[in-house]
Structure formats: C-alpha cells, structure tokens
CSV table of C-alpha atoms in Angstrom, one decimal:
chain,number,residue,atom,x,y,z
Y,247,UNK,CA,2.6,-47.7,22.2
Y,248,UNK,CA,3.9,-45.2,19.6
Y,249,UNK,CA,6.8,-42.8,19.6
Y,250,UNK,CA,6.3,-39.0,19.1
Y,251,UNK,CA,8.9,-36.7,17.7
Y,252,UNK,CA,8.7,-32.9,17.5
Y,253,UNK,CA,10.8,-31.6,14.6
Y,254,UNK,CA,13.6,-29.5,16.2
Y,255,UNK,CA,13.9,-27.4,13.0
Y,256,UNK,CA,10.3,-26.3,13.1
Y,257,UNK,CA,9.0,-23.2,14.9
Y,258,UNK,CA,9.4,-19.5,14.7
Y,259,UNK,CA,11.9,-18.0,12.3
Y,260,UNK,CA,14.2,-15.1,13.4
Y,261,UNK,CA,11.9,-12.4,12.1
Y,262,UNK,CA,8.8,-13.7,13.8
Y,263,UNK,CA,10.6,-14.3,17.1
Y,264,UNK,CA,11.9,-10.7,17.1
Y,265,UNK,CA,8.4,-9.3,16.4
Y,266,UNK,CA,6.8,-11.2,19.2
Y,267,UNK,CA,9.6,-10.3,21.6
Y,268,UNK,CA,9.2,-6.6,20.8
Y,269,UNK,CA,5.4,-6.9,21.4
Y,270,UNK,CA,5.9,-8.7,24.7
Y,271,UNK,CA,8.5,-6.2,25.9
Y,272,UNK,CA,6.2,-3.3,25.2
Y,273,UNK,CA,3.1,-4.9,26.7
Y,274,UNK,CA,5.2,-5.8,29.9
Y,275,UNK,CA,5.6,-2.1,30.5
Y,276,UNK,CA,1.8,-1.7,30.7
Y,277,UNK,CA,1.6,0.3,27.5
Y,278,UNK,CA,-1.2,0.2,25.0
Y,279,UNK,CA,0.1,-1.4,21.8
Y,280,UNK,CA,-1.5,-1.9,18.4
Y,281,UNK,CA,-0.3,-4.3,15.8
Y,282,UNK,CA,-1.1,-3.7,12.1
Y,283,UNK,CA,-2.4,-7.0,11.0
Y,284,UNK,CA,-2.0,-10.4,12.7
Y,285,UNK,CA,1.5,-10.4,14.2
Y,286,UNK,CA,1.9,-14.0,12.9
Y,287,UNK,CA,-0.2,-16.3,10.8
Y,288,UNK,CA,-1.2,-18.4,13.7
Y,289,UNK,CA,-4.5,-17.9,15.4
Y,290,UNK,CA,-3.6,-19.4,18.7
Y,291,UNK,CA,-0.4,-17.3,19.1
Y,292,UNK,CA,-2.4,-14.2,18.2
Y,293,UNK,CA,-5.0,-15.1,20.9
Y,294,UNK,CA,-2.2,-15.5,23.5
Y,295,UNK,CA,-0.9,-12.0,22.7
Y,296,UNK,CA,-4.4,-10.6,22.6
Y,297,UNK,CA,-4.9,-11.8,26.2
Y,298,UNK,CA,-1.7,-9.9,27.1
Y,299,UNK,CA,-3.2,-6.8,25.7
Y,300,UNK,CA,-2.1,-6.6,22.1
Y,301,UNK,CA,-4.7,-4.9,19.9
Y,302,UNK,CA,-4.8,-6.0,16.2
Y,303,UNK,CA,-6.0,-3.4,13.7
Y,304,UNK,CA,-6.2,-3.1,10.0
Y,305,UNK,CA,-5.1,-0.1,7.8
Y,306,UNK,CA,-8.5,1.6,7.9
Y,307,UNK,CA,-8.5,1.5,11.7
Y,308,UNK,CA,-5.0,2.8,11.8
Y,309,UNK,CA,-6.1,5.9,9.9
Y,310,UNK,CA,-8.4,6.8,12.9
Y,311,UNK,CA,-5.6,6.6,15.5
Y,312,UNK,CA,-3.5,9.5,16.8
Y,313,UNK,CA,-0.6,9.6,19.2
Y,314,UNK,CA,-0.3,5.9,19.9
Y,315,UNK,CA,2.2,3.1,19.3
Y,316,UNK,CA,1.8,0.7,16.4
Y,317,UNK,CA,3.9,-2.4,15.8
Y,318,UNK,CA,4.7,-3.4,12.2
Y,319,UNK,CA,5.1,-7.1,12.0
Y,320,UNK,CA,7.9,-9.1,10.3
Y,321,UNK,CA,6.1,-9.0,6.9
Y,322,UNK,CA,6.9,-5.3,6.3
Y,323,UNK,CA,4.8,-2.4,5.1
Y,324,UNK,CA,4.7,-0.1,2.0
Y,325,UNK,CA,6.0,3.5,2.3
Y,326,UNK,CA,2.4,4.8,2.5
Y,327,UNK,CA,2.1,3.2,6.0
Y,328,UNK,CA,5.1,5.1,7.3
Y,329,UNK,CA,3.7,8.4,5.8
Y,330,UNK,CA,0.4,7.8,7.5
Y,331,UNK,CA,2.1,7.2,10.9
Y,332,UNK,CA,4.0,10.5,10.4
Y,333,UNK,CA,0.9,12.4,9.7
Y,334,UNK,CA,-1.0,10.9,12.7
Y,335,UNK,CA,1.9,11.3,15.1
Y,336,UNK,CA,2.0,7.5,15.5
Y,337,UNK,CA,5.1,6.0,17.0
Y,338,UNK,CA,6.2,3.0,14.9
Y,339,UNK,CA,7.8,-0.1,16.5
Y,340,UNK,CA,9.3,-1.6,13.4
Y,341,UNK,CA,9.7,-5.4,13.5
Y,342,UNK,CA,10.1,-5.8,9.8
Y,343,UNK,CA,12.3,-8.9,9.2
Y,344,UNK,CA,15.8,-7.8,8.1
Y,345,UNK,CA,15.6,-10.1,5.1
Y,346,UNK,CA,12.3,-8.5,4.0
Y,347,UNK,CA,13.7,-5.0,4.6
Y,348,UNK,CA,16.7,-5.7,2.4
Y,349,UNK,CA,14.4,-7.0,-0.4
Y,350,UNK,CA,12.2,-3.8,-0.1
Y,351,UNK,CA,15.3,-1.7,-0.6
Y,352,UNK,CA,16.5,-3.6,-3.6
Y,353,UNK,CA,13.2,-3.3,-5.3
Y,354,UNK,CA,12.9,0.4,-4.5
Y,355,UNK,CA,16.4,1.1,-5.9
Y,356,UNK,CA,15.5,-0.8,-9.1
Y,357,UNK,CA,12.2,1.1,-9.5
Y,358,UNK,CA,14.0,4.4,-9.1
Y,359,UNK,CA,16.7,3.3,-11.6
Y,360,UNK,CA,14.1,2.3,-14.1
Y,361,UNK,CA,12.3,5.6,-13.7
Y,362,UNK,CA,15.4,7.4,-14.8
Y,363,UNK,CA,15.4,5.7,-18.2
Y,364,UNK,CA,14.2,7.7,-21.2
Y,365,UNK,CA,11.6,5.1,-21.9
Y,366,UNK,CA,10.2,3.5,-18.7
Y,367,UNK,CA,9.6,0.2,-20.4
Y,368,UNK,CA,10.9,-2.2,-17.7
Y,369,UNK,CA,8.8,-4.7,-15.7
Y,370,UNK,CA,9.5,-5.3,-12.1
Y,371,UNK,CA,8.1,-8.8,-11.4
Y,372,UNK,CA,7.5,-10.3,-8.0
Y,373,UNK,CA,6.9,-14.1,-7.5
Y,374,UNK,CA,4.6,-14.1,-4.6
Y,375,UNK,CA,1.0,-14.4,-3.3
Y,376,UNK,CA,-1.3,-11.6,-4.3
Y,377,UNK,CA,-2.6,-9.8,-1.3
Y,378,UNK,CA,0.0,-11.3,1.1
Y,379,UNK,CA,1.2,-8.7,3.6
Y,380,UNK,CA,4.8,-9.0,2.5
Y,381,UNK,CA,3.9,-8.7,-1.2
Y,382,UNK,CA,1.8,-5.6,-0.5
Y,383,UNK,CA,4.9,-4.1,1.1
Y,384,UNK,CA,7.1,-5.0,-1.9
Y,385,UNK,CA,4.7,-3.8,-4.5
Y,386,UNK,CA,4.4,-0.5,-2.5
Y,387,UNK,CA,8.1,0.2,-3.2
Y,388,UNK,CA,7.1,0.5,-6.9
Y,389,UNK,CA,4.1,2.8,-6.5
Y,390,UNK,CA,2.0,-0.3,-7.2
Y,391,UNK,CA,3.4,-0.8,-10.7
Y,392,UNK,CA,5.1,-4.2,-10.0
Y,393,UNK,CA,3.6,-7.3,-11.6
Y,394,UNK,CA,2.8,-10.2,-9.2
Y,395,UNK,CA,2.9,-13.8,-10.5
Y,396,UNK,CA,1.7,-16.4,-8.1
Y,397,UNK,CA,2.9,-19.5,-9.8
Y,398,UNK,CA,4.8,-20.9,-12.8
Y,399,UNK,CA,1.7,-20.8,-14.9
Y,400,UNK,CA,1.4,-17.0,-14.5
Y,401,UNK,CA,4.8,-16.4,-16.1
Y,402,UNK,CA,3.2,-16.5,-19.6
Y,403,UNK,CA,1.4,-13.2,-19.0
Y,404,UNK,CA,4.7,-11.3,-19.0
Y,405,UNK,CA,5.8,-9.2,-22.0
Y,406,UNK,CA,9.1,-10.9,-23.1
Y,407,UNK,CA,9.9,-8.0,-25.5
Y,408,UNK,CA,10.4,-5.7,-22.5
Y,409,UNK,CA,13.1,-5.7,-19.8
Y,410,UNK,CA,12.2,-7.9,-16.8
Y,411,UNK,CA,13.6,-7.6,-13.2
Y,412,UNK,CA,12.5,-10.6,-11.2
Y,413,UNK,CA,12.3,-10.9,-7.4
Y,414,UNK,CA,10.6,-13.3,-5.1
Y,415,UNK,CA,8.6,-13.2,-1.9
Y,416,UNK,CA,11.0,-14.4,0.8
Y,417,UNK,CA,9.0,-17.6,1.7
Y,418,UNK,CA,8.3,-19.0,-1.8
Y,419,UNK,CA,9.5,-22.3,-3.2
Y,420,UNK,CA,13.1,-22.1,-4.5
Y,421,UNK,CA,12.4,-24.9,-7.0
Y,422,UNK,CA,9.4,-23.1,-8.6
Y,423,UNK,CA,11.4,-19.8,-8.7
Y,424,UNK,CA,14.2,-21.6,-10.6
Y,425,UNK,CA,11.6,-23.0,-13.1
Y,426,UNK,CA,10.2,-19.4,-13.6
Y,427,UNK,CA,13.8,-18.1,-14.3
Y,428,UNK,CA,14.5,-20.8,-16.9
Y,429,UNK,CA,11.2,-20.2,-18.7
Y,430,UNK,CA,11.8,-16.4,-18.9
Y,431,UNK,CA,15.4,-17.0,-20.1
Y,432,UNK,CA,14.1,-19.2,-22.9
Y,433,UNK,CA,11.5,-16.7,-24.1
Y,434,UNK,CA,13.1,-13.3,-23.7
Y,435,UNK,CA,13.7,-11.2,-26.7
Y,436,UNK,CA,17.4,-10.8,-27.6
Y,437,UNK,CA,16.9,-7.0,-27.5
Y,438,UNK,CA,15.5,-7.1,-23.9
Y,439,UNK,CA,17.3,-7.4,-20.6
Y,440,UNK,CA,16.5,-10.0,-18.0
Y,441,UNK,CA,17.8,-10.1,-14.4
Y,442,UNK,CA,16.7,-12.3,-11.6
Y,443,UNK,CA,17.5,-11.8,-7.9
Y,444,UNK,CA,17.3,-14.8,-5.5
Y,445,UNK,CA,15.6,-13.2,-2.6
Y,446,UNK,CA,14.2,-16.3,-1.0
Y,447,UNK,CA,15.0,-16.5,2.8
Y,448,UNK,CA,17.4,-19.4,3.4
Y,449,UNK,CA,16.0,-19.8,6.9
Y,450,UNK,CA,12.8,-21.0,5.2
Y,451,UNK,CA,14.3,-22.6,2.1
Y,452,UNK,CA,16.7,-24.7,4.1
Y,453,UNK,CA,13.8,-26.2,6.1
Y,454,UNK,CA,12.5,-27.9,2.9
Y,455,UNK,CA,15.1,-30.7,2.7
Y,456,UNK,CA,15.1,-31.1,6.5
Y,457,UNK,CA,11.4,-31.4,6.8
Y,458,UNK,CA,11.3,-33.8,3.8
Y,459,UNK,CA,13.6,-36.3,5.7
Y,460,UNK,CA,11.6,-35.8,8.9
Y,461,UNK,CA,8.3,-36.6,7.2
Y,462,UNK,CA,9.8,-39.7,5.5
Y,463,UNK,CA,10.7,-41.4,8.8
Y,464,UNK,CA,7.3,-41.3,10.4
Y,465,UNK,CA,4.1,-43.3,9.9
Y,466,UNK,CA,2.0,-40.3,10.6
Y,467,UNK,CA,2.8,-36.6,10.3
Y,468,UNK,CA,0.9,-33.8,11.9
Y,469,UNK,CA,1.8,-30.4,10.3
Y,470,UNK,CA,0.7,-27.7,12.8
Y,471,UNK,CA,0.2,-24.3,11.3
Y,472,UNK,CA,-2.3,-21.5,10.7
Y,473,UNK,CA,-4.2,-21.9,7.4
Y,474,UNK,CA,-3.2,-18.3,6.4
Y,475,UNK,CA,0.5,-19.1,6.4
Y,476,UNK,CA,2.0,-19.0,2.9
Y,477,UNK,CA,5.2,-20.6,4.1
Y,478,UNK,CA,3.2,-23.2,6.0
Y,479,UNK,CA,1.4,-24.3,2.8
Y,480,UNK,CA,4.7,-24.8,1.0
Y,481,UNK,CA,6.2,-26.9,3.8
Y,482,UNK,CA,2.9,-28.9,4.3
Y,483,UNK,CA,2.7,-29.8,0.6
Y,484,UNK,CA,6.3,-31.0,0.8
Y,485,UNK,CA,5.5,-33.3,3.8
Y,486,UNK,CA,2.4,-34.6,2.0
Y,487,UNK,CA,4.4,-35.3,-1.2
Y,488,UNK,CA,6.7,-37.7,0.6
Y,489,UNK,CA,4.2,-39.0,3.2
Y,490,UNK,CA,0.6,-39.3,2.2
Y,491,UNK,CA,-0.4,-39.8,5.8
Y,492,UNK,CA,0.2,-36.1,6.6
Y,493,UNK,CA,-2.5,-33.9,8.1
Y,494,UNK,CA,-2.6,-30.1,8.4
Y,495,UNK,CA,-4.0,-29.0,11.8
Y,496,UNK,CA,-4.2,-25.6,13.5
Y,497,UNK,CA,-4.1,-27.1,17.0
Y,498,UNK,CA,-4.8,-30.2,19.2
Y,499,UNK,CA,-8.6,-29.9,18.9
Y,500,UNK,CA,-8.3,-31.0,15.3
Y,501,UNK,CA,-6.5,-34.2,15.9
Y,502,UNK,CA,-8.6,-37.2,14.9
Y,503,UNK,CA,-8.1,-40.3,17.1
Y,504,UNK,CA,-8.6,-42.6,14.1
Y,505,UNK,CA,-5.4,-41.3,12.6
Y,506,UNK,CA,-3.5,-42.9,15.4
Y,507,UNK,CA,-4.5,-46.5,14.6
Y,508,UNK,CA,-1.8,-48.8,13.5
Y,509,UNK,CA,1.0,-46.2,13.6
Y,510,UNK,CA,4.3,-46.7,15.5
Y,511,UNK,CA,5.9,-43.3,15.0
Y,512,UNK,CA,4.3,-39.8,14.9
Y,513,UNK,CA,6.1,-36.7,13.7
Y,514,UNK,CA,4.9,-33.2,14.7
Y,515,UNK,CA,6.3,-30.3,12.7
Y,516,UNK,CA,5.2,-26.8,11.6
Y,517,UNK,CA,5.9,-23.6,9.8
Y,518,UNK,CA,8.0,-20.5,10.6
Y,519,UNK,CA,4.8,-19.1,12.1
Y,520,UNK,CA,4.2,-22.1,14.4
Y,521,UNK,CA,5.1,-21.7,18.1
Y,522,UNK,CA,6.9,-24.6,19.8
Y,523,UNK,CA,4.4,-24.5,22.7
Y,524,UNK,CA,1.6,-25.3,20.2
Y,525,UNK,CA,3.4,-28.4,18.8
Y,526,UNK,CA,4.0,-29.5,22.4
Y,527,UNK,CA,0.3,-29.1,23.2
Y,528,UNK,CA,-0.5,-31.4,20.2
Y,529,UNK,CA,2.0,-34.0,21.5
Y,530,UNK,CA,0.4,-33.8,25.0
Y,531,UNK,CA,-3.1,-34.2,23.5
Y,532,UNK,CA,-2.1,-37.4,21.7
Y,533,UNK,CA,-0.6,-38.9,24.9
Y,534,UNK,CA,-3.9,-38.3,26.6
Y,535,UNK,CA,-6.0,-40.0,24.0
C-alpha cells in the first residue's frame, strides 16, 4: 500500500480565490453574470462555475452587451476594456489581483513619464507570455508599445543603445528574470539607462522552493493543473527537473494505473489555478484503483 500526500502549499492564490468568491456571491443573488475570459486557467473549475450560471465571454462578445454585469478576472484588463464598459453601460465587477493592479499602475506611470521626454527613445520591456491575459493588460498601459520577451533567448532583440525599463509578468520564473537582468546590464550602452523592477508575485515565487522539496520526497508526483496555466507550466517543470517520475494531469480521468506500480509514496500538487477539491478528487481516484 502506498501513501498519498496532497501538497498543503498548492491551490488557489489570493487573487484567484477573490475572483471566484466575487463570482459566487453575485451568482448566489440570482443575477446574470458574465466573465471576460476564463475566470481561472482550469477547465474543471470553469465548468463548476458555469453550472452555477457564470457565462464566459470574449472581448468581441462583450462589445455586443449592454446594461449587464461583467466580472474582470484576476489577470487584469487594459484601459480599453474599461472604456468599452463605460460606453455600453456595463457594470464592472473588478477582481483584478492587487499585485497585478500595482504592476499596471507602475507601467502606466513609466509610459507617461517616458512620453514627456523630448525624444521618446525609451523601451518598456515586459518579460512574459505573448497573448497571456495579464500581459495584454500590461501592454495596454503603454498604448501597445511595450516590447514582450518570452524567454532569456529573446533578450537579444532589444536595442541596448536605448533606455530600457524592464518589468515582469507576475507569475514568471524569478531565476530567468535575474538572468535577463544580468545580460542587459552587461550589454547596455554607457550612454543609455537601464532600470529593472522585480514585479514577480512572491506568493507564486515562494512556491518554487517548497514544491521542489515536495517533489523530491515522493516516488511519483502528479501535478494537477490546466494546460493553459502559465504559472502551472513553471511549477510543473520544476517538479519534473527534480523528479523525473512527474506527470501533468488536468484531472483524475488522466491518471494511468501503470504509474502506480512499484511506488510507495505519491505526491499530488498543483498551480495557483488548481482548486483543492480537484487534487482531492485525484487522491480519491487513486484509492479506488
């Protein structure tokens, strides 16, 4: 018989928890509620809320709505979304994570400061995933002029003769961000200014060392998370790095019974977008096998 441990540090972060609570409170009143994009990058949690009445829409669909309530998820939105809501008399329930909100304000202030310069020659650079909801909101603070770099390899496309102001998506790898900072410092022109701002969420970054130790002490690790989750991909790769017997699954249906052979301990963990109840379902499915 094997032992199963669910990682106590895994599960929703503060921002996701708040967004889901706001949705549940509104739906409990019997009101129609729309959510702009998936409320969380986890299909099974989205299905649960859909059954409660939450209607997920995209930006094109929002343009057709009038006089309704729309929830903005933790990832945040660009200024254009708020303007659209004003024009269409849409009531916004804003669940933008406070960490993301502060980052948006920092980037907007920097963009406005840069715009006041006689020669607008500065580059606002965001280390993040192109097309990710949070990154779209951040780029929107700069009237879509910010440069997005997805990895350390992308840093070479920057112009080191021009000023660089570097920020990061809140859920990116802290180690890779530091590598990017060092590379830029080494290649900047003496006449140009470089400033970096550590905007990575510590709620996410602090999970890295914890989940590393968790993965090391188990024979088998099941990392439960939606495949759209940027944060989940980072944490999963860390688990896989220290424990080759790590599998990424979205739910109990993906558990392969052959993985359980010759193992004594099984660890179940997940991303900041993984609900506790889903990890518990995976544990229960294993016990029934």
